mmCIF file of C-alpha atoms and ligand atoms in Angstrom:
data_model
loop_
_atom_site.group_PDB
_atom_site.id
_atom_site.type_symbol
_atom_site.label_atom_id
_atom_site.label_comp_id
_atom_site.label_asym_id
_atom_site.label_seq_id
_atom_site.Cartn_x
_atom_site.Cartn_y
_atom_site.Cartn_z
ATOM 1 C CA MET B 1 -93.721 102.928 71.301
ATOM 2 C CA LYS B 2 -95.349 106.353 71.400
ATOM 3 C CA ARG B 3 -93.998 108.935 69.010
ATOM 4 C CA MET B 4 -92.556 112.323 69.929
ATOM 5 C CA LEU B 5 -91.568 115.225 67.686
ATOM 6 C CA SER B 6 -90.071 118.662 68.133
ATOM 7 C CA GLY B 7 -88.009 121.248 66.299
ATOM 8 C CA ILE B 8 -85.955 124.388 66.713
ATOM 9 C CA LYS B 9 -85.518 127.372 64.384
ATOM 10 C CA PRO B 10 -81.950 127.975 63.197
ATOM 11 C CA THR B 11 -82.161 131.724 63.809
ATOM 12 C CA GLY B 12 -79.204 133.173 65.652
ATOM 13 C CA ARG B 13 -77.275 131.054 68.076
ATOM 14 C CA LEU B 14 -78.904 128.559 70.399
ATOM 15 C CA THR B 15 -79.345 129.678 73.984
ATOM 16 C CA LEU B 16 -79.226 127.974 77.344
ATOM 17 C CA GLY B 17 -83.028 128.462 77.315
ATOM 18 C CA ASN B 18 -83.312 126.301 74.193
ATOM 19 C CA TYR B 19 -81.193 123.656 75.864
ATOM 20 C CA ILE B 20 -83.023 123.586 79.198
ATOM 21 C CA GLY B 21 -86.551 124.079 77.846
ATOM 22 C CA ALA B 22 -86.218 121.802 74.840
ATOM 23 C CA ILE B 23 -83.070 119.871 73.786
ATOM 24 C CA ARG B 24 -82.338 118.455 77.247
ATOM 25 C CA ASN B 25 -85.777 116.846 77.169
ATOM 26 C CA PHE B 26 -85.394 115.484 73.627
ATOM 27 C CA VAL B 27 -82.273 113.718 74.860
ATOM 28 C CA ALA B 28 -83.960 112.402 78.007
ATOM 29 C CA TYR B 29 -86.932 111.042 76.065
ATOM 30 C CA GLN B 30 -85.094 109.421 73.150
ATOM 31 C CA ASP B 31 -84.818 106.075 74.953
ATOM 32 C CA ASP B 32 -88.515 105.733 75.697
ATOM 33 C CA TYR B 33 -90.136 107.263 72.629
ATOM 34 C CA GLU B 34 -89.762 107.080 68.905
ATOM 35 C CA MET B 35 -88.166 110.495 68.621
ATOM 36 C CA PHE B 36 -88.225 112.888 65.654
ATOM 37 C CA VAL B 37 -86.244 116.106 65.921
ATOM 38 C CA PHE B 38 -85.889 118.549 63.072
ATOM 39 C CA ILE B 39 -84.376 121.867 62.079
ATOM 40 C CA ALA B 40 -87.238 124.284 61.483
ATOM 41 C CA ASN B 41 -85.540 126.306 58.740
ATOM 42 C CA MET B 42 -88.811 127.071 56.957
ATOM 43 C CA HIS B 43 -89.894 128.827 60.146
ATOM 44 C CA ALA B 44 -86.613 130.751 60.245
ATOM 45 C CA ILE B 45 -87.448 132.617 57.026
ATOM 46 C CA THR B 46 -90.609 134.164 58.500
ATOM 47 C CA VAL B 47 -88.147 136.963 59.287
ATOM 48 C CA PRO B 48 -85.388 137.944 56.820
ATOM 49 C CA GLN B 49 -82.289 135.717 56.993
ATOM 50 C CA ASP B 50 -78.828 136.203 55.576
ATOM 51 C CA LYS B 51 -78.039 133.206 53.353
ATOM 52 C CA ALA B 52 -74.563 132.468 54.731
ATOM 53 C CA GLU B 53 -75.701 132.871 58.329
ATOM 54 C CA LEU B 54 -78.714 130.645 57.841
ATOM 55 C CA LYS B 55 -76.483 127.911 56.430
ATOM 56 C CA LYS B 56 -74.044 128.202 59.308
ATOM 57 C CA ASN B 57 -76.782 128.287 61.955
ATOM 58 C CA THR B 58 -78.401 125.216 60.413
ATOM 59 C CA LYS B 59 -75.182 123.184 60.494
ATOM 60 C CA ASP B 60 -74.433 124.398 64.012
ATOM 61 C CA LEU B 61 -77.871 123.375 65.193
ATOM 62 C CA ILE B 62 -77.445 119.836 63.873
ATOM 63 C CA ALA B 63 -73.995 119.597 65.474
ATOM 64 C CA LEU B 64 -75.371 120.983 68.749
ATOM 65 C CA TYR B 65 -78.229 118.462 68.757
ATOM 66 C CA LEU B 66 -75.585 115.737 68.578
ATOM 67 C CA ALA B 67 -73.238 117.430 71.048
ATOM 68 C CA CYS B 68 -76.104 117.734 73.550
ATOM 69 C CA GLY B 69 -76.567 113.974 73.357
ATOM 70 C CA LEU B 70 -79.153 113.234 70.661
ATOM 71 C CA ASN B 71 -78.219 109.873 69.226
ATOM 72 C CA PRO B 72 -79.027 109.405 65.514
ATOM 73 C CA GLU B 73 -79.323 105.658 66.124
ATOM 74 C CA LYS B 74 -82.312 106.392 68.318
ATOM 75 C CA ALA B 75 -83.682 109.737 67.115
ATOM 76 C CA THR B 76 -84.551 110.698 63.542
ATOM 77 C CA ILE B 77 -82.920 114.077 62.889
ATOM 78 C CA PHE B 78 -84.021 115.812 59.691
ATOM 79 C CA LEU B 79 -84.093 119.117 57.825
ATOM 80 C CA GLN B 80 -87.579 120.544 57.353
ATOM 81 C CA SER B 81 -87.028 122.189 53.959
ATOM 82 C CA ASP B 82 -85.804 118.888 52.485
ATOM 83 C CA ILE B 83 -89.215 117.335 53.101
ATOM 84 C CA SER B 84 -91.527 119.256 50.776
ATOM 85 C CA GLU B 85 -94.582 117.656 52.388
ATOM 86 C CA HIS B 86 -94.254 120.240 55.198
ATOM 87 C CA ALA B 87 -95.078 123.018 52.749
ATOM 88 C CA GLU B 88 -97.859 120.974 51.154
ATOM 89 C CA LEU B 89 -99.661 120.100 54.371
ATOM 90 C CA GLY B 90 -98.847 123.556 55.717
ATOM 91 C CA TRP B 91 -100.881 125.136 52.924
ATOM 92 C CA ILE B 92 -103.794 122.761 53.429
ATOM 93 C CA LEU B 93 -103.839 123.588 57.139
ATOM 94 C CA ILE B 94 -103.609 127.336 56.469
ATOM 95 C CA CYS B 95 -106.792 126.870 54.482
ATOM 96 C CA ASN B 96 -108.351 125.241 57.549
ATOM 97 C CA SER B 97 -107.189 127.931 60.002
ATOM 98 C CA TYR B 98 -109.264 130.977 60.849
ATOM 99 C CA ILE B 99 -107.718 134.438 60.727
ATOM 100 C CA GLY B 100 -109.128 135.066 64.226
ATOM 101 C CA GLU B 101 -107.311 132.132 65.799
ATOM 102 C CA LEU B 102 -104.012 133.072 64.170
ATOM 103 C CA GLN B 103 -104.463 136.649 65.389
ATOM 104 C CA ARG B 104 -104.635 135.290 68.935
ATOM 105 C CA MET B 105 -101.171 133.732 68.724
ATOM 106 C CA THR B 106 -98.886 135.546 71.175
ATOM 107 C CA GLN B 107 -95.909 136.097 68.912
ATOM 108 C CA TYR B 108 -97.983 137.808 66.231
ATOM 109 C CA LYS B 109 -99.999 139.711 68.819
ATOM 110 C CA ASP B 110 -96.844 141.002 70.550
ATOM 111 C CA LYS B 111 -95.257 142.131 67.308
ATOM 112 C CA THR B 112 -98.352 143.974 66.153
ATOM 113 C CA ALA B 113 -98.902 145.484 69.613
ATOM 114 C CA LYS B 114 -95.354 146.887 69.499
ATOM 115 C CA GLY B 115 -96.241 148.455 66.165
ATOM 116 C CA GLU B 116 -93.544 146.508 64.331
ATOM 117 C CA THR B 117 -93.596 146.993 60.607
ATOM 118 C CA GLY B 118 -92.596 144.554 57.875
ATOM 119 C CA ILE B 119 -94.344 141.586 59.513
ATOM 120 C CA THR B 120 -94.566 138.906 56.827
ATOM 121 C CA ALA B 121 -97.620 136.829 55.971
ATOM 122 C CA GLY B 122 -95.397 133.844 56.829
ATOM 123 C CA LEU B 123 -94.992 135.032 60.393
ATOM 124 C CA PHE B 124 -98.766 135.293 60.664
ATOM 125 C CA THR B 125 -99.460 131.814 59.288
ATOM 126 C CA TYR B 126 -96.477 129.986 60.779
ATOM 127 C CA PRO B 127 -98.477 128.286 63.567
ATOM 128 C CA SER B 128 -100.383 126.399 60.845
ATOM 129 C CA LEU B 129 -97.066 125.260 59.346
ATOM 130 C CA MET B 130 -96.011 124.147 62.810
ATOM 131 C CA ALA B 131 -99.225 122.129 63.023
ATOM 132 C CA ALA B 132 -98.292 120.458 59.737
ATOM 133 C CA ASP B 133 -94.825 119.636 61.126
ATOM 134 C CA ILE B 134 -96.429 117.779 63.991
ATOM 135 C CA LEU B 135 -99.408 116.155 62.247
ATOM 136 C CA LEU B 136 -97.377 114.778 59.330
ATOM 137 C CA TYR B 137 -95.656 112.368 61.708
ATOM 138 C CA ASP B 138 -98.583 111.285 63.919
ATOM 139 C CA ALA B 139 -96.721 112.626 66.958
ATOM 140 C CA ASP B 140 -98.360 111.708 70.274
ATOM 141 C CA PHE B 141 -96.262 114.182 72.263
ATOM 142 C CA VAL B 142 -94.492 117.457 71.505
ATOM 143 C CA PRO B 143 -91.853 118.504 74.064
ATOM 144 C CA VAL B 144 -91.576 122.313 74.045
ATOM 145 C CA GLY B 145 -90.867 125.293 76.261
ATOM 146 C CA VAL B 146 -93.892 127.097 77.619
ATOM 147 C CA ASP B 147 -93.859 129.759 74.853
ATOM 148 C CA GLN B 148 -94.708 127.118 72.231
ATOM 149 C CA LYS B 149 -97.541 125.427 74.138
ATOM 150 C CA GLN B 150 -100.140 127.674 72.535
ATOM 151 C CA HIS B 151 -99.069 126.460 69.089
ATOM 152 C CA VAL B 152 -99.459 122.820 70.065
ATOM 153 C CA GLU B 153 -102.940 123.638 71.353
ATOM 154 C CA LEU B 154 -103.776 125.232 68.003
ATOM 155 C CA THR B 155 -102.432 122.059 66.352
ATOM 156 C CA ARG B 156 -104.896 120.004 68.386
ATOM 157 C CA ASP B 157 -107.759 122.258 67.294
ATOM 158 C CA LEU B 158 -106.766 122.033 63.631
ATOM 159 C CA ALA B 159 -106.393 118.240 63.823
ATOM 160 C CA GLU B 160 -109.785 117.821 65.454
ATOM 161 C CA ARG B 161 -111.401 120.162 62.937
ATOM 162 C CA PHE B 162 -109.896 118.240 60.040
ATOM 163 C CA ASN B 163 -110.807 114.846 61.510
ATOM 164 C CA ASN B 164 -114.397 115.964 62.083
ATOM 165 C CA ARG B 165 -114.736 117.252 58.563
ATOM 166 C CA PHE B 166 -112.892 114.568 56.597
ATOM 167 C CA GLY B 167 -112.792 111.546 58.893
ATOM 168 C CA ASP B 168 -110.066 110.182 61.113
ATOM 169 C CA THR B 169 -106.735 111.375 59.655
ATOM 170 C CA PHE B 170 -104.521 112.914 62.329
ATOM 171 C CA VAL B 171 -103.334 111.841 65.775
ATOM 172 C CA ILE B 172 -104.184 114.524 68.348
ATOM 173 C CA PRO B 173 -100.841 115.535 69.908
ATOM 174 C CA GLU B 174 -100.178 116.632 73.462
ATOM 175 C CA PRO B 175 -97.707 119.336 74.472
ATOM 176 C CA LEU B 176 -95.110 118.187 76.989
ATOM 177 C CA VAL B 177 -93.754 121.034 79.074
ATOM 178 C CA THR B 178 -91.030 120.321 81.618
ATOM 179 C CA LYS B 179 -91.780 121.153 85.287
ATOM 180 C CA VAL B 180 -88.474 122.932 85.935
ATOM 181 C CA GLY B 181 -87.044 125.119 83.177
ATOM 182 C CA ALA B 182 -89.987 125.527 80.781
ATOM 183 C CA LYS B 183 -89.091 129.207 80.634
ATOM 184 C CA ILE B 184 -85.592 130.486 81.275
ATOM 185 C CA TYR B 185 -85.494 134.257 81.650
ATOM 186 C CA SER B 186 -83.096 136.948 80.484
ATOM 187 C CA LEU B 187 -80.211 137.472 82.923
ATOM 188 C CA GLN B 188 -80.597 141.226 82.532
ATOM 189 C CA ASP B 189 -84.394 141.415 82.654
ATOM 190 C CA PRO B 190 -85.631 138.319 84.485
ATOM 191 C CA THR B 191 -89.250 139.059 83.638
ATOM 192 C CA LYS B 192 -88.506 138.478 79.929
ATOM 193 C CA LYS B 193 -87.785 135.168 78.172
ATOM 194 C CA MET B 194 -84.126 134.421 77.373
ATOM 195 C CA SER B 195 -84.226 134.715 73.609
ATOM 196 C CA LYS B 196 -81.959 134.285 70.588
ATOM 197 C CA SER B 197 -83.170 137.655 69.334
ATOM 198 C CA ASP B 198 -82.403 139.644 72.527
ATOM 199 C CA GLU B 199 -80.593 142.861 71.626
ATOM 200 C CA ASN B 200 -78.627 142.792 74.882
ATOM 201 C CA PRO B 201 -76.113 139.908 74.649
ATOM 202 C CA LYS B 202 -75.507 140.077 78.412
ATOM 203 C CA GLY B 203 -79.017 138.764 79.024
ATOM 204 C CA THR B 204 -78.506 135.588 77.030
ATOM 205 C CA ILE B 205 -76.138 132.648 77.348
ATOM 206 C CA ASP B 206 -75.384 131.201 73.934
ATOM 207 C CA LEU B 207 -74.392 127.562 73.834
ATOM 208 C CA LEU B 208 -71.374 128.656 71.795
ATOM 209 C CA ASP B 209 -70.391 131.510 74.114
ATOM 210 C CA GLU B 210 -66.804 131.459 75.307
ATOM 211 C CA PRO B 211 -67.268 129.716 78.734
ATOM 212 C CA ASN B 212 -65.502 132.535 80.565
ATOM 213 C CA VAL B 213 -67.774 135.120 78.996
ATOM 214 C CA ALA B 214 -70.791 133.049 80.045
ATOM 215 C CA ARG B 215 -69.484 132.908 83.612
ATOM 216 C CA LYS B 216 -69.184 136.702 83.638
ATOM 217 C CA LYS B 217 -72.765 137.020 82.380
ATOM 218 C CA ILE B 218 -73.943 134.902 85.331
ATOM 219 C CA MET B 219 -71.887 136.977 87.786
ATOM 220 C CA SER B 220 -73.481 140.181 86.476
ATOM 221 C CA ALA B 221 -77.029 138.777 86.327
ATOM 222 C CA VAL B 222 -79.640 141.136 87.744
ATOM 223 C CA THR B 223 -80.889 140.026 91.189
ATOM 224 C CA ASP B 224 -82.557 141.967 94.037
ATOM 225 C CA SER B 225 -81.796 143.486 97.428
ATOM 226 C CA ILE B 226 -83.589 140.861 99.548
ATOM 227 C CA GLY B 227 -80.382 138.885 100.026
ATOM 228 C CA ILE B 228 -81.888 135.426 100.615
ATOM 229 C CA VAL B 229 -81.387 132.588 98.109
ATOM 230 C CA GLN B 230 -84.914 131.286 97.680
ATOM 231 C CA TYR B 231 -87.398 130.516 94.931
ATOM 232 C CA ASP B 232 -89.857 133.400 94.677
ATOM 233 C CA ILE B 233 -90.630 134.188 91.063
ATOM 234 C CA GLU B 234 -92.737 137.247 91.941
ATOM 235 C CA ASN B 235 -90.314 139.102 94.189
ATOM 236 C CA GLN B 236 -86.983 137.501 93.240
ATOM 237 C CA PRO B 237 -87.231 136.614 89.554
ATOM 238 C CA GLY B 238 -83.460 136.869 88.983
ATOM 239 C CA ILE B 239 -82.478 134.520 91.826
ATOM 240 C CA SER B 240 -85.334 132.147 90.917
ATOM 241 C CA ASN B 241 -84.057 132.037 87.332
ATOM 242 C CA LEU B 242 -80.527 131.197 88.495
ATOM 243 C CA LEU B 243 -81.932 128.488 90.783
ATOM 244 C CA THR B 244 -83.792 127.003 87.819
ATOM 245 C CA ILE B 245 -80.656 127.067 85.670
ATOM 246 C CA LEU B 246 -78.544 125.411 88.374
ATOM 247 C CA SER B 247 -81.145 122.770 89.161
ATOM 248 C CA SER B 248 -81.683 121.961 85.461
ATOM 249 C CA LEU B 249 -77.969 121.547 84.769
ATOM 250 C CA THR B 250 -77.121 119.510 87.872
ATOM 251 C CA GLY B 251 -80.369 117.668 88.615
ATOM 252 C CA GLU B 252 -80.261 118.864 92.211
ATOM 253 C CA PRO B 253 -83.790 119.816 93.360
ATOM 254 C CA ILE B 254 -84.317 123.562 93.903
ATOM 255 C CA ASN B 255 -85.306 123.007 97.542
ATOM 256 C CA ASP B 256 -82.005 121.270 98.275
ATOM 257 C CA ILE B 257 -80.026 124.124 96.715
ATOM 258 C CA VAL B 258 -81.992 126.670 98.741
ATOM 259 C CA HIS B 259 -81.271 124.645 101.860
ATOM 260 C CA ARG B 260 -77.511 124.633 101.129
ATOM 261 C CA TYR B 261 -77.519 128.421 100.845
ATOM 262 C CA THR B 262 -79.301 129.178 104.110
ATOM 263 C CA GLY B 263 -77.511 132.127 105.686
ATOM 264 C CA LYS B 264 -75.209 132.625 102.679
ATOM 265 C CA GLY B 265 -75.137 135.513 100.211
ATOM 266 C CA TYR B 266 -75.675 135.890 96.474
ATOM 267 C CA GLY B 267 -71.922 136.077 95.730
ATOM 268 C CA ASP B 268 -71.221 132.414 96.571
ATOM 269 C CA PHE B 269 -74.403 131.301 94.886
ATOM 270 C CA LYS B 270 -73.594 133.094 91.638
ATOM 271 C CA LYS B 271 -70.083 131.671 91.724
ATOM 272 C CA GLU B 272 -71.478 128.144 91.821
ATOM 273 C CA VAL B 273 -73.955 128.795 89.008
ATOM 274 C CA GLY B 274 -71.159 130.423 86.985
ATOM 275 C CA GLN B 275 -68.895 127.410 87.491
ATOM 276 C CA VAL B 276 -71.595 124.906 86.552
ATOM 277 C CA VAL B 277 -72.421 126.860 83.386
ATOM 278 C CA PHE B 278 -68.693 127.157 82.595
ATOM 279 C CA ASP B 279 -68.171 123.383 82.925
ATOM 280 C CA PHE B 280 -71.315 122.589 80.977
ATOM 281 C CA LEU B 281 -70.330 124.825 78.046
ATOM 282 C CA THR B 282 -66.707 123.637 78.052
ATOM 283 C CA ASN B 283 -67.755 119.988 77.690
ATOM 284 C CA LEU B 284 -70.492 120.747 75.197
ATOM 285 C CA GLN B 285 -68.202 122.812 72.960
ATOM 286 C CA LEU B 286 -65.519 120.145 73.014
ATOM 287 C CA ARG B 287 -68.021 117.645 71.618
ATOM 288 C CA TYR B 288 -69.408 120.238 69.195
ATOM 289 C CA LYS B 289 -65.948 120.867 67.723
ATOM 290 C CA GLU B 290 -65.279 117.150 67.312
ATOM 291 C CA ILE B 291 -68.624 116.683 65.566
ATOM 292 C CA ILE B 292 -68.101 119.631 63.212
ATOM 293 C CA SER B 293 -64.645 118.400 62.178
ATOM 294 C CA SER B 294 -65.774 114.765 61.816
ATOM 295 C CA GLY B 295 -68.121 115.628 58.929
ATOM 296 C CA VAL B 296 -70.838 113.392 60.397
ATOM 297 C CA VAL B 297 -73.515 116.096 60.158
ATOM 298 C CA GLU B 298 -74.321 115.525 56.480
ATOM 299 C CA LYS B 299 -74.771 111.784 56.884
ATOM 300 C CA VAL B 300 -77.021 112.210 59.923
ATOM 301 C CA ILE B 301 -79.331 114.481 57.939
ATOM 302 C CA GLN B 302 -79.353 112.254 54.843
ATOM 303 C CA ASP B 303 -80.397 109.255 56.920
ATOM 304 C CA GLY B 304 -82.927 111.221 58.957
ATOM 305 C CA ASN B 305 -84.445 112.830 55.855
ATOM 306 C CA GLU B 306 -84.979 109.470 54.236
ATOM 307 C CA LYS B 307 -86.944 108.121 57.152
ATOM 308 C CA ALA B 308 -88.932 111.331 57.656
ATOM 309 C CA ARG B 309 -89.772 111.665 53.960
ATOM 310 C CA HIS B 310 -91.277 108.220 53.799
ATOM 311 C CA ILE B 311 -93.657 108.893 56.702
ATOM 312 C CA ALA B 312 -94.537 112.430 55.597
ATOM 313 C CA HIS B 313 -95.262 111.315 52.041
ATOM 314 C CA LYS B 314 -97.716 108.643 53.150
ATOM 315 C CA LYS B 315 -99.563 111.118 55.337
ATOM 316 C CA VAL B 316 -99.845 113.772 52.631
ATOM 317 C CA MET B 317 -101.163 111.196 50.144
ATOM 318 C CA LYS B 318 -103.837 110.254 52.661
ATOM 319 C CA VAL B 319 -104.776 113.907 53.205
ATOM 320 C CA LYS B 320 -104.944 114.628 49.463
ATOM 321 C CA LYS B 321 -107.268 111.708 48.990
ATOM 322 C CA LYS B 322 -109.525 112.853 51.821
ATOM 323 C CA ILE B 323 -109.933 116.403 50.527
ATOM 324 C CA GLY B 324 -110.538 115.521 46.886
ATOM 325 C CA PHE B 325 -107.171 116.192 45.259
ATOM 326 C CA GLN B 326 -106.752 112.629 44.059
ATOM 327 C CA ILE B 327 -109.043 112.208 41.061
ATOM 328 C CA PHE B 328 -107.910 108.884 39.512
HETATM 329 P P1 TYM E 401 -87.801 128.151 68.919
HETATM 330 O O1 TYM E 401 -86.756 127.890 67.897
HETATM 331 O O2 TYM E 401 -88.143 129.565 69.236
HETATM 332 O O3 TYM E 401 -87.402 127.438 70.275
HETATM 333 C C1 TYM E 401 -87.037 126.080 70.311
HETATM 334 C C2 TYM E 401 -87.460 125.439 71.617
HETATM 335 O O4 TYM E 401 -86.804 126.068 72.718
HETATM 336 C C3 TYM E 401 -87.774 126.490 73.670
HETATM 337 N N1 TYM E 401 -87.290 127.749 74.287
HETATM 338 C C4 TYM E 401 -87.180 127.944 75.601
HETATM 339 N N2 TYM E 401 -87.439 127.141 76.644
HETATM 340 C C5 TYM E 401 -87.191 127.640 77.894
HETATM 341 N N3 TYM E 401 -86.715 128.896 78.118
HETATM 342 C C6 TYM E 401 -86.440 129.731 77.082
HETATM 343 N N4 TYM E 401 -85.972 130.948 77.310
HETATM 344 C C7 TYM E 401 -86.675 129.260 75.750
HETATM 345 N N5 TYM E 401 -86.517 129.818 74.523
HETATM 346 C C8 TYM E 401 -86.908 128.875 73.638
HETATM 347 C C9 TYM E 401 -89.042 126.701 72.867
HETATM 348 O O5 TYM E 401 -90.193 126.652 73.672
HETATM 349 C C10 TYM E 401 -88.971 125.555 71.880
HETATM 350 O O6 TYM E 401 -89.447 124.341 72.462
HETATM 351 N N6 TYM E 401 -92.031 127.260 66.380
HETATM 352 C C11 TYM E 401 -90.948 126.633 67.117
HETATM 353 C C12 TYM E 401 -90.191 125.617 66.315
HETATM 354 C C13 TYM E 401 -91.062 124.576 65.724
HETATM 355 C C14 TYM E 401 -91.618 123.444 66.385
HETATM 356 C C15 TYM E 401 -92.374 122.751 65.384
HETATM 357 C C16 TYM E 401 -91.537 122.949 67.679
HETATM 358 C C17 TYM E 401 -91.485 124.554 64.439
HETATM 359 N N7 TYM E 401 -92.277 123.457 64.216
HETATM 360 C C18 TYM E 401 -93.058 121.579 65.687
HETATM 361 C C19 TYM E 401 -92.231 121.786 67.979
HETATM 362 C C20 TYM E 401 -92.985 121.100 66.989
HETATM 363 C C21 TYM E 401 -89.974 127.728 67.567
HETATM 364 O O7 TYM E 401 -89.983 128.795 67.044
HETATM 365 O O8 TYM E 401 -89.119 127.348 68.567
#
């Protein structure tokens, strides 16, 4: 069975973008791959985090993984900071990364271009840590939204560089980006990614949003004056985004939805999207609440950590030997 690995940062609350671009696919793939899914809390601290909030977001993320349908019998779910090998291999890979290639990473480039101050060294080097996350587990595939593809490509470069220098050590992973929904856009500015860190809460649907509030956000989503429900990302980014959301949540192909709305206006269309999002969140939150009150979260992580630690430890020992850290 081929192996697959991915993770999400517990910063802020999870969005519908995280679900459609990432979690939905983890769930779909867990039957056919050996699946590893983790909570990337070491990545979260590349920007300042409040201790209590970080703890809550971490627990929520584990519960949401389960509520979305990840099955701990099939998928290994673990907490990054509990496996110290991530930091160990992360450092070794930082020492094999060039400043130039890290400077080309979009997130860092965007932040510096905006003139943001207080950017940490961790934010600059985090793609190398992400490479360690992936390479520790010999992942063949990494399912991610389109914004993370660049990091998986860097991971491939670092793995190849290391293998060339020290001999065959790492599996070269491939990014797996879904055809529909690899980038869900803000409801208020449909040219921008829907993001946990958006300052305008109306642009983002949180998985823990009150379902009625989420419906209202869909109803007030920015569209256009063309008046035809069709997929045209250039001229109708708002409507195209809503089509993607509806298709991802129902499985109905975009073309079929467009066909159903021939000659109809945006009002009816938004109502349907709003209802589907409402139902989706209602069911999800019901399961989330059950999971939180059942206390299962701790056990899931203990079991997952144990399995992950064993694999990560073996890989780091191999790496240490290859680079000359093991002297006896
Ligand atoms: P993060 O936490 O920003 O996002 C988690 C996943 O959600 C996807 N995503 C989206 N997909 C579609 N539309 C959106 N609007 C949207 N917003 C987010 C992301 O592409 C991602 O797949 N560095 C990673 C976490 C990470 C990781 C890893 C992932 C750390 N180590 C190893 C894979 C493998 C991150 O910040 O994702």
